[in-house]
XYZ file of C-alpha atoms in Angstrom:
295
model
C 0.000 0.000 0.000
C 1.225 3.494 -1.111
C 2.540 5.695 2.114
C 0.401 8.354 0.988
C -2.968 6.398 1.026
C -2.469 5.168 4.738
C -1.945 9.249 5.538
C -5.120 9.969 3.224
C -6.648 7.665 5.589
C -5.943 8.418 8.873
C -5.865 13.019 8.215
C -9.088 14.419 7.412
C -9.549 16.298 4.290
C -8.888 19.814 4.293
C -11.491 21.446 2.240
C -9.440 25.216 1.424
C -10.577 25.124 -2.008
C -14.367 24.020 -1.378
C -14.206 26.850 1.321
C -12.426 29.451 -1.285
C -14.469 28.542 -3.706
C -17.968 29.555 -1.210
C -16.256 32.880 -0.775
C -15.964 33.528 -4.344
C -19.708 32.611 -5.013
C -20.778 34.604 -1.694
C -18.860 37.685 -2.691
C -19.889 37.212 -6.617
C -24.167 37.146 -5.258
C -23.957 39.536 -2.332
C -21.134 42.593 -3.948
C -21.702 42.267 -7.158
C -22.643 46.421 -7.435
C -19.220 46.774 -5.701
C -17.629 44.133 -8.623
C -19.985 46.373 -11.431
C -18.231 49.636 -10.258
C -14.492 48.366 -9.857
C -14.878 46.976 -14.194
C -16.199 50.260 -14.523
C -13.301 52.195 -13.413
C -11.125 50.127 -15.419
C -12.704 50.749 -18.345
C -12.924 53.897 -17.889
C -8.577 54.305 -17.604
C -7.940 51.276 -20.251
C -10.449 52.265 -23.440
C -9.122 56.242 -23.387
C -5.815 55.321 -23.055
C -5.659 52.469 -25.855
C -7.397 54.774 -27.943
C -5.023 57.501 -27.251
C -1.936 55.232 -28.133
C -3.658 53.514 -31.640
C -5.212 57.225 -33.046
C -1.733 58.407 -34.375
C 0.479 56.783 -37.229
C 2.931 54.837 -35.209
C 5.657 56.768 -36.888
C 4.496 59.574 -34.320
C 4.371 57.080 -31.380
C 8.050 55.676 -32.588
C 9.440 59.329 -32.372
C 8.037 60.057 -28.954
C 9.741 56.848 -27.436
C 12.703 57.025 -28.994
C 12.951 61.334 -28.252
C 11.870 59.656 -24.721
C 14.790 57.378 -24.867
C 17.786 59.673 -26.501
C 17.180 62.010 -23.600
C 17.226 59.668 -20.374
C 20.123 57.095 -21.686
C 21.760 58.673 -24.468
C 21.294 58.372 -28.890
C 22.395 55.090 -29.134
C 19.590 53.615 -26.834
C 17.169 55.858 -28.772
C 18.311 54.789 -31.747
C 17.646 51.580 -30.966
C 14.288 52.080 -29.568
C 13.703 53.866 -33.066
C 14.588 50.687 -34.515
C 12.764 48.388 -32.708
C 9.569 50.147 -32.115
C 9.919 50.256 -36.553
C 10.289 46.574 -36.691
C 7.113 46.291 -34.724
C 5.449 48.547 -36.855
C 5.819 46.828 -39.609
C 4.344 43.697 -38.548
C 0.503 43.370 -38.571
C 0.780 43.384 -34.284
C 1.362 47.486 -34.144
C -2.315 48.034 -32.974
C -2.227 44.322 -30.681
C 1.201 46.232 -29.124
C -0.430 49.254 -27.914
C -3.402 47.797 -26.238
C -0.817 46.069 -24.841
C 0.998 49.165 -23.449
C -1.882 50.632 -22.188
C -3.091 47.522 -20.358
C 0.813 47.285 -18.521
C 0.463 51.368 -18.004
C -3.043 50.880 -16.411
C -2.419 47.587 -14.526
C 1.455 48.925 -12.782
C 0.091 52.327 -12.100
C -3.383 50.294 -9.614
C -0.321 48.056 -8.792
C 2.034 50.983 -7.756
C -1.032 53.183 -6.094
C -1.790 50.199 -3.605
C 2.073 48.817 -3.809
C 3.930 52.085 -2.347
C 1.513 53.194 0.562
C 1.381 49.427 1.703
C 5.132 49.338 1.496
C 5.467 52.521 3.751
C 2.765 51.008 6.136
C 4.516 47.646 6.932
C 8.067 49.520 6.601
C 6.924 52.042 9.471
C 4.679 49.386 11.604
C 7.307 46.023 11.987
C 3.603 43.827 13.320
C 2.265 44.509 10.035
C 5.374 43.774 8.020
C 5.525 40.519 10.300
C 1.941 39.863 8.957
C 2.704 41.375 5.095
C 5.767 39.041 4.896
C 3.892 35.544 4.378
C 1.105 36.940 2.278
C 3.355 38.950 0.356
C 5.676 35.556 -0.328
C 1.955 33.411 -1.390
C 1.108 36.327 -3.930
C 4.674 35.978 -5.426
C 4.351 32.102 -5.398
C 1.157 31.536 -6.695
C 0.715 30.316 -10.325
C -0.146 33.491 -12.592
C -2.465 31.114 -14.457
C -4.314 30.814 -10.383
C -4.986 34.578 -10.776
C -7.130 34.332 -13.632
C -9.693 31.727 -12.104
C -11.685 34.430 -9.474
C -11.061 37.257 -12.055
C -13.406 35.879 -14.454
C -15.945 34.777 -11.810
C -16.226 38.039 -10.563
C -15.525 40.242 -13.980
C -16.537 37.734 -16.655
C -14.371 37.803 -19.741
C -12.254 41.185 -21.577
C -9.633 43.368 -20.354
C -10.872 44.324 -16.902
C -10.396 40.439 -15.462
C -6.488 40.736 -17.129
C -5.684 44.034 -15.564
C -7.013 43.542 -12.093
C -5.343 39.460 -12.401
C -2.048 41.803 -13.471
C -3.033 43.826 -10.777
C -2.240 41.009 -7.685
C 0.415 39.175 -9.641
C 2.810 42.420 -9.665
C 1.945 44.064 -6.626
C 4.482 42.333 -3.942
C 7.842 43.414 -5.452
C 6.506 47.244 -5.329
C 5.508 46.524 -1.226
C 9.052 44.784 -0.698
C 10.869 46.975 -2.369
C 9.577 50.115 -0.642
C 9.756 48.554 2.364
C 13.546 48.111 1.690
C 14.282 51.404 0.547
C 12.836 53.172 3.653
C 14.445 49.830 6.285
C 18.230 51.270 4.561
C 18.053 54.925 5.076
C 20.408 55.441 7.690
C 18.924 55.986 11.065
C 21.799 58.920 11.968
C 19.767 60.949 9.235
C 16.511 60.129 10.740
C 18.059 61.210 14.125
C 19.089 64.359 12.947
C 15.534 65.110 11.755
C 13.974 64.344 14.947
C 16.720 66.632 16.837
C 15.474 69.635 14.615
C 11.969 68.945 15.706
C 10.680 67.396 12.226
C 7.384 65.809 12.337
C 7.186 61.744 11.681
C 5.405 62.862 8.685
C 7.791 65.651 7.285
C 10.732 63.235 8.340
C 8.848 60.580 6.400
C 8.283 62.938 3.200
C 11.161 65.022 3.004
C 13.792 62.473 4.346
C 13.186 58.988 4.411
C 11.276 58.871 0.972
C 13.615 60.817 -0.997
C 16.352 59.064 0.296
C 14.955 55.402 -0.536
C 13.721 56.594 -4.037
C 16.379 54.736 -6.059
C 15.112 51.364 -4.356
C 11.619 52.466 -5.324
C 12.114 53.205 -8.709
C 13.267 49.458 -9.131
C 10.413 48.053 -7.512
C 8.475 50.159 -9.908
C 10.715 48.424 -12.752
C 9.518 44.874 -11.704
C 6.100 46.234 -11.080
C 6.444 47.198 -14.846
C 7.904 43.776 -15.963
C 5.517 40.954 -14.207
C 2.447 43.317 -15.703
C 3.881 42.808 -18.740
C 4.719 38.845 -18.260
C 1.165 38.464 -16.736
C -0.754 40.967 -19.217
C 0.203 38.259 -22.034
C -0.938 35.564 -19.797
C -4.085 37.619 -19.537
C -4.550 36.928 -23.611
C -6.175 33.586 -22.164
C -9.261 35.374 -20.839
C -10.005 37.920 -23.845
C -7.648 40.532 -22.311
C -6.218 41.453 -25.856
C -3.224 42.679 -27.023
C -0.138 40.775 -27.635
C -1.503 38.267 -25.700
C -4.162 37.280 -27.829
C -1.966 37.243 -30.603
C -0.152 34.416 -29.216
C -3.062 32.501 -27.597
C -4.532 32.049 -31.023
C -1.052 31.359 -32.180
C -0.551 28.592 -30.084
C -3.966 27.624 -30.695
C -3.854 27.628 -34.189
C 0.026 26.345 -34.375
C 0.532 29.297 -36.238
C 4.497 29.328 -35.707
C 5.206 32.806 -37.356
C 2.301 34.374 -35.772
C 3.616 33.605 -32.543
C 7.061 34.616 -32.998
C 6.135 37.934 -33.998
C 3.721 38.103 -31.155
C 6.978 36.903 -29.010
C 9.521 39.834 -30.543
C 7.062 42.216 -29.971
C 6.683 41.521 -26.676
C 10.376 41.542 -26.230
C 11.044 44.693 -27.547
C 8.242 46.012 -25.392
C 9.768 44.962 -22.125
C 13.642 46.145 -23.378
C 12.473 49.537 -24.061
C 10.187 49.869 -21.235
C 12.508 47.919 -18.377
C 15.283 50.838 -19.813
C 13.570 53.448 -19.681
C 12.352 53.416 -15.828
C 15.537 51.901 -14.818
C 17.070 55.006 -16.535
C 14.302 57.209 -14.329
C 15.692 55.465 -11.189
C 19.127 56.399 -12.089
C 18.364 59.902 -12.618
C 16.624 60.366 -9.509
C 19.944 58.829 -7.516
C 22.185 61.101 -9.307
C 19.768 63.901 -8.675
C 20.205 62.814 -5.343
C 23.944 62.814 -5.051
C 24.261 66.157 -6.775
C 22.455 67.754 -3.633
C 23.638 65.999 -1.237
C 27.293 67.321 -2.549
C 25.719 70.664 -3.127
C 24.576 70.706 0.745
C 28.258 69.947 2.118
């Protein structure tokens, strides 16, 4: 006889997903008004902004990026953000590309809004970081694919179910990340603050933050890069974009199709994992020039 079978045997069953799955149906029949408003929102931020990014000719939207690019890295990287924005362009996927932007702006900016005041929470309050710590390492663990499972019971099918999945899946480096740029600031300068009668708050704002910006600004980088990993995922539920380009790829065996869906995606990611980590640079050279100014 199997090990395992004797255990199954002698332990009761533990029914977690018969008991998640009564939540789900308990929230979906008692807050579905609260469910109604939340897609509504979404909507409201995803339609204007894929509409904004598809109405020019993507020679206009190639320009702006790579003008973006030549002035926060240099002309080489905007040169080849010039390049491989083009390429994109002309495959049939420029249209699928933007929705995907604007799905990754909409998703990391929720992600960021509920990411950065969480991380200063649990960074200024160590019970809740003790709490934060193991929910924070199930979000990061959890199979993307998991996500998607409540999001259509509560939002159906489309792009609202694939943003607010995206939502969840990118949310813990943001929290950990601010969390560990405020922990390193160096508790002298903090000290100094409080002798000059600062307020927690002003010390907070005008000290601590500034200080653990750098650290930020790379949590806002992987915020950036797992929406964009789990924004494709979200092709599987109608989300659009590049993702749905290589869903029906895949389904279709459609080999070509695919890989352009793939280098698109790529290039996405390259050009927009450079540019904020080029932000986050700035700001810490920003921050050294002052700090040299000051003594």
């Amino acid at each position: 006889m199997n090990s395992a079978d004797g255990l199954n045997d002698v332990l009761p069953y533990v029914r977690i997903g018969e008991a998640f799955e009564a939540g789900v149906d308990w929230s979906t029949e008692h807050l579905s008004p609260v469910f109604d408003g939340i897609a509504a929102f979404v909507d409201s931020l995803v339609e204007p902004l894929v509409d904004l990014l598809t109405a020019p000719p993507a020679i206009v939207v190639v320009l702006l990026f790579a003008g973006l690019g030549w002035w926060l890295r240099g002309w080489k990287f905007g040169l080849g953000t010039a390049v491989g924005l083009t390429l994109v362009a002309g495959m049939p996927f420029w249209d699928e590309t933007m929705s995907t932007l604007a799905l990754v702006l909409v998703a990391s900016g929720l992600a960021l809004l509920l990411a950065v005041p969480l991380g200063i929470f649990i960074a200024e309050n160590p019970r809740a970081s003790a709490v934060a710590r193991p929910v924070l390492d199930l979000m990061q663990t959890m199979p993307a694919f998991v996500y998607l499972i409540p999001a259509i019971f509560y939002f159906g099918v489309g792009a609202v179910p694939g943003v607010l999945a995206t939502v969840v899946f990118s949310m813990p480096p943001g929290v950990r990340l601010t969390e560990l740029g405020l922990r390193q600031v160096d508790r002298e300068v903090v000290e100094a603050g409080e002798a000059f009668g600062a307020s927690p708050w002003t010390i907070l704002l005008r000290t601590k933050l500034p200080l653990a910006l750098p650290t930020i600004m790379t949590g806002v980088n992987q915020v950036i890069m797992l929406a964009l990993s789990m924004v494709v995922i979200a092709g599987m539920v109608g989300a659009g974009g590049l993702g749905d380009v290589i869903m029906t790829a895949l389904a279709r065996v459609q080999v070509g199709a695919g890989f352009e869906g793939g280098i698109a995606v790529v290039i996405l990611a390259v050009v927009l994992d450079r540019l904020t980590d080029s932000i986050g640079a700035r700001t810490a050279s920003a921050r050294a020039q002052r700090a040299m100014q000051q003594a």
